[in-house]
Amino acid sequence: MFELLEHLEMDKSRLIEEALVHLYCRIGLSNKHHPDDLPEYLKAWQEWKRLCQEI
């Protein structure tokens, strides 16, 4: 997906790290406001963490 972005000067590793930060915030908010969404966010967290460890 990163390859589809155009006109953006950003390292793939930076993009993954930024996504992790935003996902972390969403997990915190989801736990309080949308607890039914939490399992999906936690699955996504594991995937993004794995991507981060690969870089």
N, CA, C and O of each residue as an XYZ file, in Angstrom:
220
protein
N       0.823     -1.176      0.000
C       0.000      0.000      0.000
C       0.876      1.251      0.000
O       0.536      2.245     -0.642
N       1.979      1.209      0.701
C       2.885      2.361      0.781
C       3.300      2.817     -0.609
O       3.443      4.013     -0.863
N       3.491      1.859     -1.503
C       3.950      2.179     -2.842
C       2.918      2.985     -3.634
O       3.273      3.658     -4.602
N       1.641      2.923     -3.232
C       0.589      3.631     -3.951
C       0.531      5.118     -3.604
O      -0.099      5.897     -4.320
N       1.179      5.511     -2.519
C       1.187      6.925     -2.144
C       2.050      7.717     -3.121
O       3.147      7.298     -3.489
N       1.543      8.837     -3.521
C       2.277      9.673     -4.463
C       2.606     11.016     -3.829
O       1.884     11.495     -2.954
N       3.685     11.610     -4.270
C       4.068     12.957     -3.840
C       4.256     13.041     -2.330
O       3.843     14.015     -1.700
N       4.858     12.051     -1.770
C       5.068     12.052     -0.333
C       6.498     11.626     -0.046
O       6.940     10.554     -0.459
N       7.201     12.471      0.657
C       8.569     12.162      1.057
C       8.539     11.589      2.463
O       8.672     12.325      3.441
N       8.366     10.285      2.565
C       8.327      9.652      3.881
C       8.874      8.237      3.764
O       8.540      7.498      2.837
N       9.697      7.886      4.695
C      10.229      6.541      4.793
C       9.107      5.573      5.145
O       8.192      5.924      5.890
N       9.173      4.372      4.617
C       8.168      3.363      4.954
C       8.169      3.100      6.459
O       7.107      2.917      7.053
N       9.336      3.080      7.076
C       9.423      2.828      8.520
C       8.723      3.940      9.304
O       8.059      3.676     10.306
N       8.873      5.161      8.850
C       8.210      6.295      9.521
C       6.694      6.171      9.419
O       5.979      6.439     10.386
N       6.207      5.768      8.257
C       4.776      5.584      8.057
C       4.227      4.517      9.001
O       3.167      4.700      9.600
N       4.940      3.413      9.132
C       4.512      2.334     10.021
C       4.516      2.806     11.472
O       3.580      2.514     12.217
N       5.542      3.522     11.877
C       5.599      4.033     13.248
C       4.459      5.005     13.530
O       3.855      4.960     14.601
N       4.164      5.879     12.579
C       3.057      6.833     12.746
C       1.724      6.086     12.859
O       0.880      6.432     13.686
N       1.547      5.076     12.033
C       0.309      4.291     12.087
C       0.161      3.623     13.451
O      -0.940      3.573     13.999
N       1.251      3.116     13.997
C       1.205      2.493     15.325
C       0.784      3.483     16.406
O      -0.003      3.140     17.288
N       1.293      4.687     16.344
C       0.925      5.706     17.327
C      -0.566      6.002     17.240
O      -1.252      6.059     18.261
N      -1.065      6.190     16.032
C      -2.487      6.494     15.864
C      -3.366      5.313     16.271
O      -4.422      5.493     16.877
N      -2.928      4.127     15.937
C      -3.684      2.938     16.323
C      -3.718      2.788     17.837
O      -4.749      2.421     18.401
N      -2.612      3.067     18.491
C      -2.547      3.016     19.955
C      -3.586      3.965     20.567
O      -4.281      3.606     21.518
N      -3.680      5.162     20.017
C      -4.676      6.130     20.505
C      -6.090      5.629     20.257
O      -6.960      5.770     21.116
N      -6.323      5.048     19.090
C      -7.651      4.525     18.778
C      -8.035      3.402     19.734
O      -9.191      3.304     20.144
N      -7.077      2.561     20.088
C      -7.349      1.474     21.030
C      -7.790      2.049     22.366
O      -8.750      1.566     22.966
N      -7.096      3.074     22.831
C      -7.457      3.705     24.097
C      -8.854      4.291     24.070
O      -9.618      4.125     25.020
N      -9.192      4.973     22.994
C     -10.525      5.562     22.869
C     -11.591      4.497     22.669
O     -12.697      4.613     23.197
N     -11.269      3.481     21.924
C     -12.219      2.412     21.648
C     -12.607      1.689     22.926
O     -13.769      1.332     23.118
N     -11.651      1.478     23.780
C     -11.912      0.764     25.031
C     -13.008      1.459     25.834
O     -13.805      0.801     26.502
N     -13.046      2.779     25.769
C     -14.047      3.538     26.522
C     -15.323      3.777     25.713
O     -16.423      3.615     26.240
N     -15.191      4.155     24.453
C     -16.338      4.608     23.676
C     -16.952      3.552     22.752
O     -18.157      3.579     22.501
N     -16.154      2.644     22.257
C     -16.638      1.610     21.328
C     -16.008      0.258     21.675
O     -15.237     -0.283     20.882
N     -16.323     -0.283     22.833
C     -15.658     -1.521     23.271
C     -15.856     -2.700     22.325
O     -15.038     -3.620     22.316
N     -16.926     -2.693     21.527
C     -17.137     -3.797     20.588
C     -16.084     -3.812     19.470
O     -15.834     -4.853     18.862
N     -15.479     -2.669     19.209
C     -14.453     -2.577     18.161
C     -13.071     -2.998     18.651
O     -12.165     -3.214     17.847
N     -12.912     -3.113     19.942
C     -11.593     -3.381     20.521
C     -10.919     -4.634     19.972
O      -9.731     -4.573     19.655
N     -11.612     -5.774     19.841
C     -10.913     -6.965     19.321
C     -10.287     -6.754     17.942
O      -9.191     -7.248     17.679
N     -10.971     -6.028     17.069
C     -10.407     -5.775     15.734
C      -9.194     -4.856     15.807
O      -8.214     -5.052     15.090
N      -9.265     -3.857     16.673
C      -8.114     -2.967     16.848
C      -6.917     -3.738     17.407
O      -5.779     -3.489     17.009
N      -7.165     -4.654     18.309
C      -6.071     -5.443     18.883
C      -5.451     -6.369     17.841
O      -4.243     -6.605     17.863
N      -6.262     -6.890     16.938
C      -5.720     -7.697     15.837
C      -4.840     -6.825     14.940
O      -3.740     -7.217     14.550
N      -5.347     -5.644     14.627
C      -4.574     -4.716     13.790
C      -3.271     -4.339     14.486
O      -2.231     -4.218     13.838
N      -3.325     -4.155     15.789
C      -2.130     -3.803     16.567
C      -1.042     -4.849     16.378
O       0.123     -4.511     16.171
N      -1.427     -6.128     16.449
C      -0.448     -7.206     16.285
C       0.172     -7.172     14.888
O       1.377     -7.373     14.738
N      -0.646     -6.920     13.870
C      -0.129     -6.854     12.498
C       0.826     -5.680     12.297
O       1.892     -5.844     11.703
N       0.453     -4.506     12.783
C       1.313     -3.336     12.617
C       2.594     -3.471     13.431
O       3.657     -3.023     13.001
N       2.494     -4.086     14.605
C       3.700     -4.336     15.406
C       4.652     -5.262     14.654
O       5.865     -5.056     14.658
N       4.091     -6.280     14.011
C       4.912     -7.202     13.243
C       5.619     -6.464     12.100
O       6.804     -6.683     11.851
N       4.883     -5.593     11.413
C       5.488     -4.804     10.339
C       6.621     -3.932     10.862
O       7.661     -3.793     10.219
N       6.411     -3.355     12.019
C       7.418     -2.496     12.625
C       8.681     -3.284     12.962
O       9.791     -2.779     12.794
N       8.522     -4.495     13.425
C       9.673     -5.307     13.794
C      10.441     -5.787     12.558
O      11.625     -6.111     12.655
N       9.781     -5.835     11.408
C      10.435     -6.269     10.183
C      11.336     -5.202      9.571
O      12.201     -5.517      8.754
N      11.144     -3.959      9.952
C      11.936     -2.890      9.342
C      13.200     -2.617     10.109
O      13.979     -1.745      9.726
